[in-house]
Coordinates of C-alpha atoms and ligand atoms in Angstrom, one line a residue:
X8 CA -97.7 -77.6 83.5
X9 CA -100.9 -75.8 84.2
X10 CA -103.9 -77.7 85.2
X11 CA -107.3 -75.9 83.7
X12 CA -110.0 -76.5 86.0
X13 CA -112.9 -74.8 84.9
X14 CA -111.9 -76.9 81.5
X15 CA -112.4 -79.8 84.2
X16 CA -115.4 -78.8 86.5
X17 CA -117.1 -78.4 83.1
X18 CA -116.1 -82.0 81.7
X19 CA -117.6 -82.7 84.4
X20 CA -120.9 -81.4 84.5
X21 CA -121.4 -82.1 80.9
X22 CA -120.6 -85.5 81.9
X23 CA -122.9 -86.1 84.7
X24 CA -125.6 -85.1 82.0
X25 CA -125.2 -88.9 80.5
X26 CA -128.0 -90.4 82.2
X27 CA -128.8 -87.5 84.8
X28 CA -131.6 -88.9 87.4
X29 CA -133.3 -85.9 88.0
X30 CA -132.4 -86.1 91.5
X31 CA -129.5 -83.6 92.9
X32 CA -126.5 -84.2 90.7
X33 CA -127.2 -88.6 90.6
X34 CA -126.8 -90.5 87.4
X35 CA -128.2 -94.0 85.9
X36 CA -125.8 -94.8 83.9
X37 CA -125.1 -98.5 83.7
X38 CA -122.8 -100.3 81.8
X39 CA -123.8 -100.6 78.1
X40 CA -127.2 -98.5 79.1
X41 CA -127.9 -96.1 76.1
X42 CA -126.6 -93.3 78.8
X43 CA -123.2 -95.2 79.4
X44 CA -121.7 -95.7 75.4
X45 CA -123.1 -92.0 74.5
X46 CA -121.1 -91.2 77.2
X47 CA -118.2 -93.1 76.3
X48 CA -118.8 -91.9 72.6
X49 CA -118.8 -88.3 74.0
X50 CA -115.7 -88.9 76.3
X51 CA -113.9 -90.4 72.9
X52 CA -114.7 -87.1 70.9
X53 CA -113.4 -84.7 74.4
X54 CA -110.0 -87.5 74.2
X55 CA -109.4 -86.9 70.4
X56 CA -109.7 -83.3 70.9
X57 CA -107.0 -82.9 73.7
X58 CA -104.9 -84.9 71.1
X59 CA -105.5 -88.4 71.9
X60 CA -106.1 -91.8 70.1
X61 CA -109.7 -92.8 71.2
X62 CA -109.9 -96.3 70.9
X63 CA -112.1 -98.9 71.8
X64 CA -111.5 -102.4 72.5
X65 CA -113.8 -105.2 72.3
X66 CA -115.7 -105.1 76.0
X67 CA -116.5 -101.5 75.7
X68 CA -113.0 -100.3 77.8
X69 CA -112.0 -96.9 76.3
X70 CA -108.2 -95.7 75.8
X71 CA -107.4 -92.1 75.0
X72 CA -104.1 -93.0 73.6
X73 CA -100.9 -90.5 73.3
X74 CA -97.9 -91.3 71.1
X75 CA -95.0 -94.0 72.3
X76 CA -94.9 -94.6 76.3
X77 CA -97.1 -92.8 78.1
X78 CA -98.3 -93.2 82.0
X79 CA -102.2 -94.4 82.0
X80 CA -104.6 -92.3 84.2
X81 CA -108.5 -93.2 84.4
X82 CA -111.1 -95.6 85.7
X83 CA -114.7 -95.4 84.9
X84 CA -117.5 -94.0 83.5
X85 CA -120.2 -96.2 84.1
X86 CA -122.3 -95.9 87.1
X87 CA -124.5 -98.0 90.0
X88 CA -128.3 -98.8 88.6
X89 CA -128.7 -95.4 91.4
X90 CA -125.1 -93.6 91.0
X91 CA -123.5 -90.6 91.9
X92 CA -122.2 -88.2 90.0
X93 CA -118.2 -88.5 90.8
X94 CA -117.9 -92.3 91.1
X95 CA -115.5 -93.4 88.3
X96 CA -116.4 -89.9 86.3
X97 CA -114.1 -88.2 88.7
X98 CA -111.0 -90.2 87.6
X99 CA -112.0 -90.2 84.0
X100 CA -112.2 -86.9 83.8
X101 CA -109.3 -85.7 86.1
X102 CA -107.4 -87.9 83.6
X103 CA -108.4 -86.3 80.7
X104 CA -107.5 -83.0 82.2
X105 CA -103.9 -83.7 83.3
X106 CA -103.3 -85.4 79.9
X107 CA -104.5 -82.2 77.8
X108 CA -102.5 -80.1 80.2
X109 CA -99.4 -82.2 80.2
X110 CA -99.9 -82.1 75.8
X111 CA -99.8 -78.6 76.0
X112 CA -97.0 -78.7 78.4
X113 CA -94.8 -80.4 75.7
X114 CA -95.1 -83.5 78.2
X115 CA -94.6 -86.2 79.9
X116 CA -96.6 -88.6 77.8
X117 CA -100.3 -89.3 79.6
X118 CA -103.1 -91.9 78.5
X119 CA -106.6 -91.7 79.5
X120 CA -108.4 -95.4 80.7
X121 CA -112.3 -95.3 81.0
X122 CA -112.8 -98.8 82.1
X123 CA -116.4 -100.8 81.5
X124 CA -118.8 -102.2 84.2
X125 CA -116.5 -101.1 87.0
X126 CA -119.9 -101.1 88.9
X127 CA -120.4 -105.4 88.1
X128 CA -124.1 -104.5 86.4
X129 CA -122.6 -108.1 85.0
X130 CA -119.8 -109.2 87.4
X131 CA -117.1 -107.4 89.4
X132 CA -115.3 -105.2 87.3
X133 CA -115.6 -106.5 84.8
X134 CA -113.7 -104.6 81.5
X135 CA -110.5 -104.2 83.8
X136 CA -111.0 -107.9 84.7
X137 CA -111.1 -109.0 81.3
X138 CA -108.0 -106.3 80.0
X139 CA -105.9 -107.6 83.0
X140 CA -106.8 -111.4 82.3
X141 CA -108.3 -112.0 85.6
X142 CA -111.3 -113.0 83.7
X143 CA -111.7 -114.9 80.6
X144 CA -113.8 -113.1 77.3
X145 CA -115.8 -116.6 77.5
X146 CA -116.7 -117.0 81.0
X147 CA -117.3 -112.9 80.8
X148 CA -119.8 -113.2 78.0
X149 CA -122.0 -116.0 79.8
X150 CA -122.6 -113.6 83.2
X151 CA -126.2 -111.9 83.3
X152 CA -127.4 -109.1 85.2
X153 CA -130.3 -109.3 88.0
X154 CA -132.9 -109.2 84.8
X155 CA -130.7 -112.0 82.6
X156 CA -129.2 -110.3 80.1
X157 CA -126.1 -111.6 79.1
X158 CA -122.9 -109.6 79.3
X159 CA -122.2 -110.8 75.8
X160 CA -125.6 -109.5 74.5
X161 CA -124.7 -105.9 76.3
X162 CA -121.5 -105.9 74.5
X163 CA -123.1 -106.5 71.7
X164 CA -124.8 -102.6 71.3
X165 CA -121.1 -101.2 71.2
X166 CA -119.7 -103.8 68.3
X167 CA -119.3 -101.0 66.0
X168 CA -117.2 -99.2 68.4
X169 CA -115.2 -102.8 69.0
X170 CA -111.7 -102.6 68.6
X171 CA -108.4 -105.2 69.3
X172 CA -107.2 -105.3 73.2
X173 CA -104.6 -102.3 74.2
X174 CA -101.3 -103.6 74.6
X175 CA -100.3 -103.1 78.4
X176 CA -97.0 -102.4 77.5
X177 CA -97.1 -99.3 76.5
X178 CA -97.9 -97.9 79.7
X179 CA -95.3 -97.7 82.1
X180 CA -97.9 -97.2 85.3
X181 CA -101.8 -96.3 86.1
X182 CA -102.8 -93.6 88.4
X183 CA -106.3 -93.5 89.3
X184 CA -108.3 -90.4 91.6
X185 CA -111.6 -92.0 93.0
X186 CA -113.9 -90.0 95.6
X187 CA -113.3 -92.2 99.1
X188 CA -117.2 -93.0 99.2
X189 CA -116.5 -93.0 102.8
X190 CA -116.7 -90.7 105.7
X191 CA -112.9 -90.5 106.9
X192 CA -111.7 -87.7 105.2
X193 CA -114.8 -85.0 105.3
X194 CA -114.9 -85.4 109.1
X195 CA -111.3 -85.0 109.4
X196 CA -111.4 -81.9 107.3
X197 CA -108.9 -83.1 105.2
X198 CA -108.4 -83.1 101.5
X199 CA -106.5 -85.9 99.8
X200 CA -105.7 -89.9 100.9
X201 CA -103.2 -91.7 98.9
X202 CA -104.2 -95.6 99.4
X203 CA -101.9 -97.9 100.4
X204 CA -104.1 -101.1 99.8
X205 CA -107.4 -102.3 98.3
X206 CA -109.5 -104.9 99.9
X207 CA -110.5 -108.2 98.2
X208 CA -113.8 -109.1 97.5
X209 CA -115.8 -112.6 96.6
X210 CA -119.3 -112.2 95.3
X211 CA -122.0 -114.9 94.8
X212 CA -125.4 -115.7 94.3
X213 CA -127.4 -117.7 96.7
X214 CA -130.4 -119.5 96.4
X215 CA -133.0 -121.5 98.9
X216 CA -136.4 -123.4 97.8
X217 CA -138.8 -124.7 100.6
X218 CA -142.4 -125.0 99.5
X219 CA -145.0 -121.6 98.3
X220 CA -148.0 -122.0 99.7
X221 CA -151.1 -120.9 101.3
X222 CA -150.6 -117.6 103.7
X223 CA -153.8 -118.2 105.3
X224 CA -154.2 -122.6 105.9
X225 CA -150.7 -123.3 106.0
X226 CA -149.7 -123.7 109.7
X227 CA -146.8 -121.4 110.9
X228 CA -144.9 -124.6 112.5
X229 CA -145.3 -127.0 108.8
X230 CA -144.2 -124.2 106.3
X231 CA -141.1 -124.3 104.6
X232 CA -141.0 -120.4 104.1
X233 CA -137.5 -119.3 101.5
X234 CA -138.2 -115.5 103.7
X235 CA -138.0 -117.0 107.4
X236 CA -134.8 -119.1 105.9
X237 CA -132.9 -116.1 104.5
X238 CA -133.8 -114.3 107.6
X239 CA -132.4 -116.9 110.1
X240 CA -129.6 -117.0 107.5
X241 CA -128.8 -113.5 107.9
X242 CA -129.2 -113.7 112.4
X243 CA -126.9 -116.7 112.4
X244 CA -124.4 -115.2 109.8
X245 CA -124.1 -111.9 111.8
X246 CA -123.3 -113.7 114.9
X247 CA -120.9 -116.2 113.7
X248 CA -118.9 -113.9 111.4
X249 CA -118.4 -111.5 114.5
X250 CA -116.2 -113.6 115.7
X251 CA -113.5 -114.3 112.7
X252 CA -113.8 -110.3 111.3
X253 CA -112.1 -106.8 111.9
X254 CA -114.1 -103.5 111.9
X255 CA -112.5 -103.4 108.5
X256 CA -114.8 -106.4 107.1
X257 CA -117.8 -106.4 105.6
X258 CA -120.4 -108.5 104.3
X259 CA -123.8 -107.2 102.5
X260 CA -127.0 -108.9 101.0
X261 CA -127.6 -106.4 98.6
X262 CA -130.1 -108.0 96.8
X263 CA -133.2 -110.2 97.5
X264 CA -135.7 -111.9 95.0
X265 CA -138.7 -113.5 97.1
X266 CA -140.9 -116.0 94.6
X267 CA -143.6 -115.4 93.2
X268 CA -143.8 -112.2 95.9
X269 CA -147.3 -112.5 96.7
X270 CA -148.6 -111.2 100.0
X271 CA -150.8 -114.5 100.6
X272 CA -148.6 -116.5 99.1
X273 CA -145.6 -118.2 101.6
X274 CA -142.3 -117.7 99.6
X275 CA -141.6 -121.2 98.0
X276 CA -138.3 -119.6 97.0
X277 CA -135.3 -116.9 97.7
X278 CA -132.6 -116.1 95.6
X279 CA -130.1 -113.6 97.0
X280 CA -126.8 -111.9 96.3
X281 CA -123.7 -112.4 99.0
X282 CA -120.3 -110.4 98.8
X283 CA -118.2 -109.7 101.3
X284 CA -114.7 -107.8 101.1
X285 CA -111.8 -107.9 103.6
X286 CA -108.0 -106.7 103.3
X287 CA -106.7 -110.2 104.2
X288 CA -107.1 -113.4 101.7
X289 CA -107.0 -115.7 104.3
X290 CA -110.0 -114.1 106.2
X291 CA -112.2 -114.3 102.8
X292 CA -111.5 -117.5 102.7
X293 CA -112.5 -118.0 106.6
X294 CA -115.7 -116.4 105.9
X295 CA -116.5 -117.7 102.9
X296 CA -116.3 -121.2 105.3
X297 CA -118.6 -120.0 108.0
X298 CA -120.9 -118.4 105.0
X299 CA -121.2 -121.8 102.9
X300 CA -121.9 -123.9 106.6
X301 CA -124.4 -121.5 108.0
X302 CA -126.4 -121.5 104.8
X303 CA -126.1 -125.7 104.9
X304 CA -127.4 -125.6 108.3
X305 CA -130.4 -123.0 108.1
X306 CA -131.4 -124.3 104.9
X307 CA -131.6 -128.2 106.7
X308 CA -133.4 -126.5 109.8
X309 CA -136.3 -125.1 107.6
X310 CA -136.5 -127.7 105.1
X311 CA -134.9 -126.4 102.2
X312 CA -132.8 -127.1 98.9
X313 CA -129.8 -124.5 98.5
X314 CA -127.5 -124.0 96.0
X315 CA -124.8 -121.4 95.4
X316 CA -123.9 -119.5 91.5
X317 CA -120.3 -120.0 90.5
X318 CA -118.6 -117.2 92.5
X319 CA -116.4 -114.2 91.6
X320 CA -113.7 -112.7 93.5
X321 CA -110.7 -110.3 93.0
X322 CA -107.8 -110.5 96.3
X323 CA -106.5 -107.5 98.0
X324 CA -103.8 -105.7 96.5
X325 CA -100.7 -103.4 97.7
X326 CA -100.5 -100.3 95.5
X327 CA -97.1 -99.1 94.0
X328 CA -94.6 -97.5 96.8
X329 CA -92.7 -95.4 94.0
X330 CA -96.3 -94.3 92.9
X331 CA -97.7 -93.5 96.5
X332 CA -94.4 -91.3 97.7
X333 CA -95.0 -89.2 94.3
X334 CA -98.6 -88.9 95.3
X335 CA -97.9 -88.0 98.9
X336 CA -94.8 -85.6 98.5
X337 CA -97.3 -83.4 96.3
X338 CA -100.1 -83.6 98.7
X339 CA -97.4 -83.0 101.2
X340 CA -96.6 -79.6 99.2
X341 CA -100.0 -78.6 98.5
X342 CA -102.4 -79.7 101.5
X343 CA -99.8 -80.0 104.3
X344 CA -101.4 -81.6 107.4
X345 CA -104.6 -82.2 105.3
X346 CA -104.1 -85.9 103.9
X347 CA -103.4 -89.2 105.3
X348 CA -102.3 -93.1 103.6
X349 CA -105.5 -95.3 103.9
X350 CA -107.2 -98.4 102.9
X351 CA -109.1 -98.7 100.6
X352 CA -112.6 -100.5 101.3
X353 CA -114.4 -100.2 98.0
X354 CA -113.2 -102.0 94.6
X355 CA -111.4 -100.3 92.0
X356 CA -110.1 -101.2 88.4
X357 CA -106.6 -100.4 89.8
X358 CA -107.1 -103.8 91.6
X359 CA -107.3 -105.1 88.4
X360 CA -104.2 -103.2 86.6
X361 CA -102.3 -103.9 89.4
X362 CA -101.7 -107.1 88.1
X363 CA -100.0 -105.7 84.9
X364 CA -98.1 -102.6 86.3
X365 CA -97.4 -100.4 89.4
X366 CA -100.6 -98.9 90.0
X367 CA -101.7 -96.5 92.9
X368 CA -104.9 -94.6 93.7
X369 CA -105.5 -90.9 95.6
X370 CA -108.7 -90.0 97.1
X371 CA -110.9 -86.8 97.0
X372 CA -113.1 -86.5 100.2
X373 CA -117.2 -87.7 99.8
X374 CA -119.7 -85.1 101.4
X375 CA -120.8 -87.1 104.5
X376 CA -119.1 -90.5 103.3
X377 CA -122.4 -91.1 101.2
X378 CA -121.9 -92.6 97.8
X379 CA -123.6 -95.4 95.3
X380 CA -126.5 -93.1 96.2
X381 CA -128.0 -89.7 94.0
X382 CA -127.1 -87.4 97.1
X383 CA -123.1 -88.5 96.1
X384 CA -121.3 -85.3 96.7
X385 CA -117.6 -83.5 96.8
X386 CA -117.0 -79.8 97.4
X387 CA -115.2 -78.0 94.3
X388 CA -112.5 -76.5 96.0
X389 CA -112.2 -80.4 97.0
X390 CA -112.1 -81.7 93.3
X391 CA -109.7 -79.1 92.3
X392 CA -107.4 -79.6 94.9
X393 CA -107.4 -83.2 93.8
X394 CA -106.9 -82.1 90.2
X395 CA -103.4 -79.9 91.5
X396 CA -102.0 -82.2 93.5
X397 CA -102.4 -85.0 90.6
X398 CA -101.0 -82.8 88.7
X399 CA -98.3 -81.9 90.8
X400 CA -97.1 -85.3 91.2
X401 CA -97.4 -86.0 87.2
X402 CA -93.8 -85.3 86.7
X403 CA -92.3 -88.1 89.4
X404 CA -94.9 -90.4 88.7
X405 CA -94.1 -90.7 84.7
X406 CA -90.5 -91.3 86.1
X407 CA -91.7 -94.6 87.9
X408 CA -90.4 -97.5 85.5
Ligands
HGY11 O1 -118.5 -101.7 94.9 C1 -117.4 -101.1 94.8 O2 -116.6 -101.1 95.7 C2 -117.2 -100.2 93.6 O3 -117.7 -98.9 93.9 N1 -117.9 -100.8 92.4
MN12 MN1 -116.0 -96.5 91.3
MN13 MN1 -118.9 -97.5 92.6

């Protein structure tokens, strides 16, 4: 089989025109944004034209199909509110490649995934949560972005691409190439990491109401200020989740909302977003703990009410062995000495198609780790290199059963 990867580099560039920033090579490309379904329309039209069944299903997920069994390849086209141009679009795009090549080869059967809202504008990946049945159509429809919008009122601008749900079955595993969007492999010098594991993640909104108020009559020592909460919130957190984490955990506040966000008005109210991720279930759970007490506390200390939104969460998953030593004997072949088995710290839709078939995941190195960011970057050489060792592998990884 031969790969064609100016074909590739040019799918995507043409791609990363969907919602191009302006800035360096970055995209804005949410899911459901105008940007993101002509994308997905475009991407259907480039799938049909390798020889593929484009097909939609009802939460904007798109399947290039090809005929009987066929191993699935993909993951997502939609990007961070500020994206890069690689994140997701690499996979998609890679899979697309492969499958064309592999048609013209005369085989082995390959399906293209292009997965919807991988980036949670409106929960945590959310198409491959709902096609896996980690997350139910109903509860789905009721999440809303940080401006309210309603993930069933997104879905609504694709209906007339809406289509029944893809059968699982007919894919006997899912392969997915994602940049790292971490620094590990570009310092090393190295080209390729086949993962061995993807962390877990819980995700929740929290919210804290004291009392808005004067800036300038209200006493400093009788204010019940929703900014000083979330900020002795955040002191407290950091030191007591030092001492139940690994340098592997995380935990971010990624977004803040202050009301009404007046400069002489004290914040009556703060609503923020809390995730953290760690490879270990257990040690979500332990931090989810100190998390839920901290906030009781602080909020007590400065007077405040708090409550917490329903809360989303996907646990840590082993990828496929079979799939991973198909992966790494080709990456052994073609960039001996240049790729190592790694963890993987950001979320994937393989952590949601995991839970319907062996799935595995390779990395491509990120210029300077930096991703979820315009400035997002992978050398060529690097995204071809990615391309032929996929490619390489193809024929032991459509043998996996
Ligand atoms: O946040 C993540 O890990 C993924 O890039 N959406
Ligand atoms: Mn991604
Ligand atoms: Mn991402």
């Amino acid at each position: 089989m031969q790969v064609n990867s100016e074909r590739f580099l040019q799918d995507l560039h043409d791609l990363r025109q969907f919602g191009a920033s302006g800035v360096g090579k970055g995209v804005v490309r949410p899911a459901f944004s105008p940007a993101d379904i002509a994308a997905r329309e475009w991407l259907a039209e480039r799938m049909r034209a390798a020889g593929l069944e484009p097909r939609f299903d009802a939460v904007g997920n798109l399947f290039g199909l090809a005929e009987g069994r066929s191993l699935l390849m993909g993951s997502h086209s939609d990007s961070q509110p500020e994206g890069g141009w690689l994140d997701g679009a690499l996979g998609v795009v890679m899979a697309l490649e492969v499958a064309r090549a592999s048609q013209e080869a005369g085989g082995p059967a390959v399906s293209v995934a292009n997965f919807q809202d991988e980036e949670g504008r409106l929960g945590v990946t959310t198409g491959s949560a709902i096609w896996a049945g980690h997350l139910p159509l109903d509860r789905a429809d009721a999440l809303t972005d940080s401006a309210g919008v309603s993930f069933a009122q997104a879905r609504a601008g694709m209906a007339h691409l809406a289509g029944e749900r893809i059968d699982p079955a007919r894919f006997t595993g899912f392969v997915e190439c994602h940049i790292e969007q971490g620094p590990w492999l570009h310092e090393a010098g190295e080209a390729i990491g086949v993962v061995t594991d993807i962390v877990g993640i819980r995700d929740m909104t929290v919210t804290m109401e004291g009392e808005q108020n004067h800036a300038g009559t209200t006493p400093m020592h009788r204010r019940r200020d929703a900014f000083q909460a979330l900020s002795a919130f955040n002191t407290a957190l950091n030191d007591r989740l030092r001492n139940i984490v690994t340098p592997q955990s995380v935990w971010t506040i990624g977004h803040v909302s202050l009301h009404p966000g007046a400069h002489s008005i004290v914040p009556g109210r703060v609503t923020f977003s809390m995730q953290w991720r760690d490879g270990d279930s257990t040690r979500l759970k332990r931090m989810e703990d100190v998390i839920r007490q901290t906030a009781a506390e602080i909020a007590a200390e400065h007077g405040m009410t708090l409550s917490f939104s329903g809360m989303l969460g996907l646990e840590p998953v082993a990828m496929d062995p079979a799939l991973r030593a198909a992966l790494s004997a080709a990456a052994t072949e073609l960039v001996p000495g240049r790729w190592r088995d790694m963890q993987s710290g950001a979320l994937h839709d393989a952590t949601n198609v995991a839970a319907l078939m062996p799935a595995a995941m390779m990395f491509v190195p990120s210029i300077g780790g930096i991703s979820h960011a315009f400035t997002e970057d992978t050398a060529e050489d690097d995204l071809v290199a990615g391309l032929n060792v996929m490619a390489r592998a193809l024929p032991a990884l459509a043998n996996v059963r």
